[in-house]
Structures are given as C-alpha cells and as structure tokens.
PDB file of C-alpha atoms in Angstrom:
ATOM      1  CA  MET A 185      65.766  49.576  77.718  1.00 55.00           C
ATOM      2  CA  PRO A 186      65.777  51.951  74.667  1.00 63.00           C
ATOM      3  CA  LEU A 187      68.527  54.193  76.128  1.00 68.00           C
ATOM      4  CA  GLN A 188      70.912  51.284  76.737  1.00 72.00           C
ATOM      5  CA  GLU A 189      72.684  51.862  73.410  1.00 75.00           C
ATOM      6  CA  TYR A 190      73.620  55.373  74.629  1.00 75.00           C
ATOM      7  CA  LYS A 191      75.199  54.099  77.862  1.00 80.00           C
ATOM      8  CA  GLU A 192      78.802  54.739  76.805  1.00 81.00           C
ATOM      9  CA  ILE A 193      78.055  58.153  75.314  1.00 84.00           C
ATOM     10  CA  VAL A 194      76.154  59.387  78.377  1.00 82.00           C
ATOM     11  CA  GLY A 195      78.736  57.882  80.734  1.00 79.00           C
ATOM     12  CA  ASN A 196      81.618  59.546  78.885  1.00 81.00           C
ATOM     13  CA  VAL A 197      79.839  62.914  78.696  1.00 85.00           C
ATOM     14  CA  ALA A 198      78.983  62.705  82.405  1.00 82.00           C
ATOM     15  CA  ALA A 199      82.621  61.883  83.190  1.00 77.00           C
ATOM     16  CA  VAL A 200      83.974  64.789  81.111  1.00 82.00           C
ATOM     17  CA  VAL A 201      81.478  67.273  82.590  1.00 83.00           C
ATOM     18  CA  THR A 202      82.241  65.989  86.082  1.00 76.00           C
ATOM     19  CA  ILE A 203      85.956  66.557  85.488  1.00 76.00           C
ATOM     20  CA  ALA A 204      85.125  70.070  84.255  1.00 81.00           C
ATOM     21  CA  GLN A 205      83.093  70.580  87.443  1.00 77.00           C
ATOM     22  CA  PHE A 206      86.187  69.877  89.518  1.00 78.00           C
ATOM     23  CA  PHE A 207      87.567  73.199  88.272  1.00 84.00           C
ATOM     24  CA  SER A 208      84.551  75.155  89.570  1.00 79.00           C
ATOM     25  CA  PRO A 209      86.270  75.914  92.924  1.00 84.00           C
ATOM     26  CA  VAL A 210      89.090  77.708  91.055  1.00 87.00           C
ATOM     27  CA  ALA A 211      87.256  81.054  91.354  1.00 83.00           C
ATOM     28  CA  ILE A 212      86.884  80.523  95.104  1.00 85.00           C
ATOM     29  CA  ILE A 213      90.545  79.514  95.470  1.00 90.00           C
ATOM     30  CA  ARG A 214      91.566  82.582  93.466  1.00 89.00           C
ATOM     31  CA  LYS A 215      89.542  84.764  95.848  1.00 86.00           C
ATOM     32  CA  ILE A 216      91.311  83.161  98.825  1.00 90.00           C
ATOM     33  CA  ILE A 217      94.742  83.809  97.289  1.00 92.00           C
ATOM     34  CA  VAL A 218      93.905  87.433  96.413  1.00 91.00           C
ATOM     35  CA  GLN A 219      92.513  88.299  99.868  1.00 87.00           C
ATOM     36  CA  LYS A 220      95.098  86.039 101.571  1.00 90.00           C
ATOM     37  CA  SER A 221      92.335  84.733 103.812  1.00 89.00           C
ATOM     38  CA  THR A 222      89.628  82.046 103.903  1.00 87.00           C
ATOM     39  CA  LYS A 223      87.100  84.430 105.462  1.00 81.00           C
ATOM     40  CA  ASN A 224      83.490  83.555 104.480  1.00 75.00           C
ATOM     41  CA  VAL A 225      84.708  80.372 102.745  1.00 81.00           C
ATOM     42  CA  ASP A 226      83.460  77.067 104.145  1.00 79.00           C
ATOM     43  CA  PRO A 227      86.124  74.300 104.281  1.00 84.00           C
ATOM     44  CA  VAL A 228      83.500  71.505 104.084  1.00 80.00           C
ATOM     45  CA  PRO A 229      83.393  71.286 100.235  1.00 80.00           C
ATOM     46  CA  PHE A 230      87.200  70.901 100.100  1.00 84.00           C
ATOM     47  CA  VAL A 231      87.627  68.525 103.039  1.00 88.00           C
ATOM     48  CA  GLY A 232      84.501  66.567 102.108  1.00 84.00           C
ATOM     49  CA  GLY A 233      85.481  66.536  98.433  1.00 83.00           C
ATOM     50  CA  LEU A 234      88.788  64.891  99.287  1.00 87.00           C
ATOM     51  CA  GLY A 235      87.084  62.187 101.343  1.00 88.00           C
ATOM     52  CA  MET A 236      84.382  61.606  98.739  1.00 84.00           C
ATOM     53  CA  GLY A 237      87.025  61.234  96.046  1.00 85.00           C
ATOM     54  CA  ILE A 238      88.418  58.234  97.971  1.00 89.00           C
ATOM     55  CA  VAL A 239      85.011  56.769  98.767  1.00 89.00           C
ATOM     56  CA  MET A 240      83.659  57.198  95.236  1.00 86.00           C
ATOM     57  CA  LEU A 241      86.820  55.725  93.725  1.00 87.00           C
ATOM     58  CA  GLN A 242      86.213  52.604  95.797  1.00 89.00           C
ATOM     59  CA  HIS A 243      82.579  52.610  94.641  1.00 86.00           C
ATOM     60  CA  GLY A 244      83.726  52.681  91.021  1.00 85.00           C
ATOM     61  CA  LEU A 245      86.046  49.734  91.687  1.00 86.00           C
ATOM     62  CA  ILE A 246      83.197  47.769  93.307  1.00 85.00           C
ATOM     63  CA  LEU A 247      80.944  48.405  90.302  1.00 81.00           C
ATOM     64  CA  ASN A 248      83.899  47.898  87.916  1.00 81.00           C
ATOM     65  CA  ASP A 249      82.720  51.070  86.159  1.00 75.00           C
ATOM     66  CA  MET A 250      85.382  52.507  83.838  1.00 75.00           C
ATOM     67  CA  ALA A 251      83.576  55.874  83.735  1.00 67.00           C
ATOM     68  CA  MET A 252      83.725  56.412  87.505  1.00 75.00           C
ATOM     69  CA  ILE A 253      87.307  55.287  88.282  1.00 82.00           C
ATOM     70  CA  PRO A 254      89.428  57.870  86.378  1.00 81.00           C
ATOM     71  CA  VAL A 255      86.997  60.656  87.313  1.00 76.00           C
ATOM     72  CA  ASN A 256      87.425  60.057  91.024  1.00 81.00           C
ATOM     73  CA  ILE A 257      91.205  59.673  90.832  1.00 86.00           C
ATOM     74  CA  PHE A 258      91.281  63.110  89.214  1.00 82.00           C
ATOM     75  CA  ALA A 259      88.849  64.446  91.855  1.00 80.00           C
ATOM     76  CA  PHE A 260      91.095  63.301  94.682  1.00 86.00           C
ATOM     77  CA  VAL A 261      94.234  64.913  93.214  1.00 89.00           C
ATOM     78  CA  LEU A 262      92.495  68.208  92.435  1.00 87.00           C
ATOM     79  CA  ASN A 263      90.796  68.437  95.836  1.00 88.00           C
ATOM     80  CA  LEU A 264      94.151  67.758  97.475  1.00 91.00           C
ATOM     81  CA  ILE A 265      95.559  70.810  95.672  1.00 93.00           C
ATOM     82  CA  TYR A 266      92.569  72.976  96.638  1.00 91.00           C
ATOM     83  CA  LEU A 267      92.765  71.909 100.260  1.00 92.00           C
ATOM     84  CA  SER A 268      96.507  72.599 100.384  1.00 93.00           C
ATOM     85  CA  ILE A 269      95.902  76.192  99.242  1.00 93.00           C
ATOM     86  CA  PHE A 270      92.984  76.555 101.667  1.00 92.00           C
ATOM     87  CA  TYR A 271      95.192  75.280 104.492  1.00 93.00           C
ATOM     88  CA  LYS A 272      97.932  77.797 103.672  1.00 92.00           C
ATOM     89  CA  TYR A 273      95.594  80.781 104.164  1.00 91.00           C
ATOM     90  CA  HIS A 274      93.351  79.351 106.887  1.00 91.00           C
ATOM     91  CA  GLN A 275      93.890  80.787 110.366  1.00 87.00           C
ATOM     92  CA  ASP A 276      92.566  77.927 112.496  1.00 87.00           C
ATOM     93  CA  LYS A 277      94.793  75.203 111.059  1.00 90.00           C
ATOM     94  CA  SER A 278      94.318  72.814 113.993  1.00 91.00           C
ATOM     95  CA  ASP A 279      90.525  72.826 113.516  1.00 89.00           C
ATOM     96  CA  LEU A 280      90.948  72.216 109.777  1.00 91.00           C
ATOM     97  CA  LEU A 281      93.346  69.317 110.412  1.00 93.00           C
ATOM     98  CA  MET A 282      90.901  67.824 112.905  1.00 93.00           C
ATOM     99  CA  LYS A 283      88.101  67.944 110.302  1.00 90.00           C
ATOM    100  CA  LEU A 284      90.421  66.400 107.721  1.00 92.00           C
ATOM    101  CA  ALA A 285      91.510  63.630 110.110  1.00 94.00           C
ATOM    102  CA  LYS A 286      87.865  62.699 110.790  1.00 92.00           C
ATOM    103  CA  VAL A 287      87.019  62.616 107.073  1.00 91.00           C
ATOM    104  CA  LEU A 288      90.070  60.521 106.156  1.00 92.00           C
ATOM    105  CA  ALA A 289      89.395  58.137 109.048  1.00 94.00           C
ATOM    106  CA  GLY A 290      85.828  57.686 107.824  1.00 91.00           C
ATOM    107  CA  ALA A 291      87.030  57.090 104.244  1.00 91.00           C
ATOM    108  CA  ALA A 292      89.582  54.535 105.510  1.00 93.00           C
ATOM    109  CA  VAL A 293      86.823  52.661 107.372  1.00 92.00           C
ATOM    110  CA  MET A 294      84.720  52.598 104.199  1.00 90.00           C
ATOM    111  CA  VAL A 295      87.578  51.279 102.051  1.00 91.00           C
ATOM    112  CA  GLY A 296      88.517  48.719 104.719  1.00 92.00           C
ATOM    113  CA  TYR A 297      84.917  47.494 104.927  1.00 89.00           C
ATOM    114  CA  ALA A 298      84.779  47.148 101.132  1.00 90.00           C
ATOM    115  CA  GLN A 299      87.968  45.056 101.067  1.00 89.00           C
ATOM    116  CA  VAL A 300      86.658  42.671 103.745  1.00 89.00           C
ATOM    117  CA  GLU A 301      83.071  42.404 102.473  1.00 86.00           C
ATOM    118  CA  GLN A 302      84.215  41.831  98.884  1.00 81.00           C
ATOM    119  CA  ARG A 303      85.628  38.467  99.929  1.00 84.00           C
ATOM    120  CA  ILE A 304      82.365  37.461 101.597  1.00 85.00           C
ATOM    121  CA  ASP A 305      79.394  38.740  99.585  1.00 83.00           C
ATOM    122  CA  THR A 306      79.839  41.107  96.613  1.00 81.00           C
ATOM    123  CA  THR A 307      76.085  41.576  96.151  1.00 80.00           C
ATOM    124  CA  ARG A 308      75.613  42.687  99.748  1.00 84.00           C
ATOM    125  CA  LEU A 309      78.689  44.937  99.442  1.00 85.00           C
ATOM    126  CA  GLU A 310      77.281  46.699  96.385  1.00 83.00           C
ATOM    127  CA  PHE A 311      73.994  47.377  98.214  1.00 84.00           C
ATOM    128  CA  ASN A 312      75.473  48.452 101.575  1.00 86.00           C
ATOM    129  CA  TYR A 313      78.269  50.539 100.099  1.00 87.00           C
ATOM    130  CA  GLY A 314      75.906  52.201  97.646  1.00 81.00           C
ATOM    131  CA  LEU A 315      73.542  53.112 100.497  1.00 83.00           C
ATOM    132  CA  ILE A 316      76.312  54.677 102.595  1.00 85.00           C
ATOM    133  CA  VAL A 317      77.747  56.595  99.614  1.00 82.00           C
ATOM    134  CA  THR A 318      74.266  57.926  98.853  1.00 79.00           C
ATOM    135  CA  LEU A 319      73.862  59.287 102.384  1.00 82.00           C
ATOM    136  CA  LEU A 320      77.351  60.844 102.328  1.00 82.00           C
ATOM    137  CA  MET A 321      76.639  62.540  99.011  1.00 76.00           C
ATOM    138  CA  PHE A 322      73.457  64.067 100.409  1.00 78.00           C
ATOM    139  CA  VAL A 323      75.403  65.519 103.341  1.00 79.00           C
ATOM    140  CA  LEU A 324      78.177  66.930 101.136  1.00 75.00           C
ATOM    141  CA  ILE A 325      75.895  68.427  98.472  1.00 75.00           C
ATOM    142  CA  GLY A 326      73.536  69.862 101.080  1.00 74.00           C
ATOM    143  CA  ALA A 327      76.341  71.189 103.320  1.00 73.00           C
ATOM    144  CA  PRO A 328      75.919  74.832 102.171  1.00 70.00           C
ATOM    145  CA  LEU A 329      72.319  74.710 103.428  1.00 74.00           C
ATOM    146  CA  PHE A 330      73.684  74.366 106.976  1.00 73.00           C
ATOM    147  CA  ASN A 331      74.174  78.145 106.745  1.00 71.00           C
ATOM    148  CA  LEU A 332      70.536  78.681 105.711  1.00 77.00           C
ATOM    149  CA  LYS A 333      69.627  80.494 108.945  1.00 78.00           C
ATOM    150  CA  GLU A 334      72.437  83.015 108.502  1.00 77.00           C
ATOM    151  CA  ILE A 335      71.586  83.471 104.807  1.00 77.00           C
ATOM    152  CA  ILE A 336      67.970  84.274 105.643  1.00 79.00           C
ATOM    153  CA  GLU A 337      68.943  86.620 108.499  1.00 79.00           C
ATOM    154  CA  THR A 338      71.490  88.562 106.410  1.00 78.00           C
ATOM    155  CA  LYS A 339      69.570  88.164 103.126  1.00 80.00           C
ATOM    156  CA  ASN A 340      72.927  87.476 101.526  1.00 77.00           C
ATOM    157  CA  THR A 341      74.172  84.425  99.589  1.00 79.00           C
ATOM    158  CA  GLU A 342      77.819  85.499  99.400  1.00 74.00           C
ATOM    159  CA  MET A 343      78.905  82.511 101.497  1.00 73.00           C
ATOM    160  CA  LEU A 344      77.393  80.017  99.038  1.00 77.00           C
ATOM    161  CA  PRO A 345      79.800  78.625  96.381  1.00 76.00           C
ATOM    162  CA  PHE A 346      77.745  79.538  93.283  1.00 79.00           C
ATOM    163  CA  PRO A 347      80.108  78.014  90.645  1.00 79.00           C
ATOM    164  CA  MET A 348      80.154  74.695  92.510  1.00 79.00           C
ATOM    165  CA  ILE A 349      76.367  74.660  92.960  1.00 84.00           C
ATOM    166  CA  LEU A 350      75.648  75.521  89.306  1.00 85.00           C
ATOM    167  CA  SER A 351      78.072  72.933  87.951  1.00 83.00           C
ATOM    168  CA  GLY A 352      76.710  70.425  90.473  1.00 84.00           C
ATOM    169  CA  THR A 353      73.229  70.905  88.988  1.00 88.00           C
ATOM    170  CA  VAL A 354      74.465  70.011  85.506  1.00 89.00           C
ATOM    171  CA  VAL A 355      76.543  67.061  86.707  1.00 87.00           C
ATOM    172  CA  THR A 356      73.816  65.480  88.851  1.00 87.00           C
ATOM    173  CA  SER A 357      71.410  65.758  85.894  1.00 90.00           C
ATOM    174  CA  LEU A 358      73.809  63.806  83.653  1.00 89.00           C
ATOM    175  CA  TRP A 359      74.611  61.129  86.255  1.00 86.00           C
ATOM    176  CA  LEU A 360      70.876  60.765  86.914  1.00 88.00           C
ATOM    177  CA  LEU A 361      70.378  59.948  83.238  1.00 88.00           C
ATOM    178  CA  TYR A 362      73.316  57.521  83.408  1.00 87.00           C
ATOM    179  CA  GLY A 363      71.786  55.834  86.480  1.00 86.00           C
ATOM    180  CA  ILE A 364      68.457  55.476  84.675  1.00 87.00           C
ATOM    181  CA  ILE A 365      70.211  53.805  81.728  1.00 86.00           C
ATOM    182  CA  LEU A 366      72.079  51.428  84.057  1.00 82.00           C
ATOM    183  CA  GLU A 367      68.881  50.869  86.072  1.00 83.00           C
ATOM    184  CA  ASN A 368      71.020  51.382  89.195  1.00 80.00           C
ATOM    185  CA  ILE A 369      68.732  52.551  91.996  1.00 79.00           C
ATOM    186  CA  PHE A 370      71.571  54.036  94.056  1.00 74.00           C
ATOM    187  CA  ILE A 371      72.929  56.201  91.253  1.00 79.00           C
ATOM    188  CA  GLU A 372      69.361  57.303  90.490  1.00 86.00           C
ATOM    189  CA  VAL A 373      68.470  58.184  94.095  1.00 82.00           C
ATOM    190  CA  GLN A 374      71.852  59.866  94.714  1.00 78.00           C
ATOM    191  CA  ASN A 375      71.396  62.183  91.779  1.00 86.00           C
ATOM    192  CA  VAL A 376      67.660  62.854  92.138  1.00 89.00           C
ATOM    193  CA  VAL A 377      68.204  64.108  95.675  1.00 85.00           C
ATOM    194  CA  GLY A 378      71.484  65.776  94.681  1.00 84.00           C
ATOM    195  CA  LEU A 379      69.720  67.628  91.863  1.00 89.00           C
ATOM    196  CA  LEU A 380      66.937  68.773  94.198  1.00 90.00           C
ATOM    197  CA  LEU A 381      69.477  70.037  96.757  1.00 85.00           C
ATOM    198  CA  CYS A 382      71.355  71.943  94.052  1.00 87.00           C
ATOM    199  CA  LEU A 383      68.132  73.486  92.739  1.00 89.00           C
ATOM    200  CA  ALA A 384      67.138  74.489  96.285  1.00 87.00           C
ATOM    201  CA  GLN A 385      70.476  76.277  96.696  1.00 85.00           C
ATOM    202  CA  LEU A 386      70.215  77.951  93.283  1.00 86.00           C
ATOM    203  CA  SER A 387      66.794  79.280  94.265  1.00 87.00           C
ATOM    204  CA  LEU A 388      68.446  81.153  97.155  1.00 85.00           C
ATOM    205  CA  PHE A 389      70.454  83.180  94.618  1.00 85.00           C
ATOM    206  CA  VAL A 390      67.163  84.227  93.008  1.00 83.00           C
ATOM    207  CA  ILE A 391      65.624  85.192  96.357  1.00 83.00           C
ATOM    208  CA  PHE A 392      68.688  86.817  97.929  1.00 79.00           C
ATOM    209  CA  PRO A 393      71.541  88.690  96.223  1.00 67.00           C
ATOM    210  CA  SER A 394      75.177  87.702  96.572  1.00 62.00           C
ATOM    211  CA  LYS A 395      76.593  90.877  98.042  1.00 59.00           C
ATOM    212  CA  PRO A 396      78.477  92.005 101.148  1.00 53.00           C
ATOM    213  CA  SER A 397      76.331  91.947 104.264  1.00 48.00           C
ATOM    214  CA  GLU A 398      75.449  95.150 106.127  1.00 50.00           C
ATOM    215  CA  LYS A 399      77.870  94.128 108.899  1.00 48.00           C
ATOM    216  CA  ASP A 400      80.762  93.912 106.419  1.00 49.00           C
ATOM    217  CA  LEU A 401      79.842  97.245 104.864  1.00 44.00           C
ATOM    218  CA  LYS A 402      79.827  98.924 108.281  1.00 49.00           C
ATOM    219  CA  LYS A 403      83.252  97.454 109.028  1.00 47.00           C
ATOM    220  CA  LYS A 404      84.613  98.948 105.794  1.00 42.00           C
ATOM    221  CA  GLU A 405      83.243 102.331 106.799  1.00 44.00           C
TER     222      GLU A 405
END
C-alpha cells in the first residue's frame, strides 16, 4: 500500500510517543506523594499497566516487531516503579497485593500459552494471542469508565486520570495508523476501540469539571 514506505517512521514515532506516554502518571504519583495517600486514585491503571507490559512484550516477540519490544520492556520497568510508590502510600495493601497476584497470574498464563503454542502453530498463536490482547486492552483503557455512575452522580471527573487519557488518545491514534500500514487487523481494532474509549472519557471532562466533590468540600469545612 502507498503508506508502506513510511512504516519505519510511523513505527518509531509511535514508539517514542508511547514511551513519553509512560510518564503521564508522574503527575498522579506526585499527588500521591504530596498528600501521602492514594485517596481517589484507582490502582487499576498501575496494576493493569504492569500486567499489560508483560503481555504486550510477548506479543511483540510473537510478531518479531522491533518497535514493540523495547517499548514494552520500558513500560514494565516504569509501571513497576509507579506501583511500588502506590503500594507505599496505599492503606489496603492486602487488597492491592491480591489484585496484583491475579494480574501477574493471568500474564503468566498468557506467556506460558504463547511458549507452548509457538511450537505447534505460529499462525494460530498470532491470531489467538492478538484476540486476547485486544480484549485486555479494551478492559484496561476503559477501566476509568467503571466509575461512570459516580462521576455522573457527583458531576465531578477528579477521579479520572486526565494526563493518561489525553496521552492515550494521541498514542492510540499513532498505533492505529501503524496498524493500517501493517494491515494487521488486531492492531487496527485494538486502537480504533482504544481511541473511541479515550475520546469518550475526554468528553466527560467537557461535560463535568474536575473539581472536589460537594462531599469533600463539606468535610473540609
């Protein structure tokens, strides 16, 4: 296709922007350190990000894609640092460890399946693994929408990680273009849905302000 000659450029740009995106939680981590608490901060992006770093690294190895491999190694290391800080200030450590154990167990199953299937049928592995990764990405990207009911009731988007959502919009747009160039249906579908989920979350910031809820204001009084 006409865009094929731009494959390396788009892939490299997408990789660099994705790496830059990994620093988007820094503002949230800074807030946690300053207030010495993880109040109103959802652990799912950090726990899920760690698991997805492992799963996506394996996906890059399956596809033998040199743009995906270093990106996801970096993602794993950075998310490990974020989660360590989150753990330090989180009150319910046992619940957090339970969530982490489930995510790591799931990632281990995925990697184990890939190792076994790779010896049997690489074509089937690429399809099955790509399908599972796609579904996991939808869950992780859309995780903030699990709080949609509370956001609508309080008319407050403070609990949504705006930097992560905004950077996610840019990143999914670039990887969508990369998927179109590769003509890889999984990368295309992953990022079309991912982009739509990010845009849906961004729209909430337009509808509702990111400010302390009335309950929090009353507590301060």
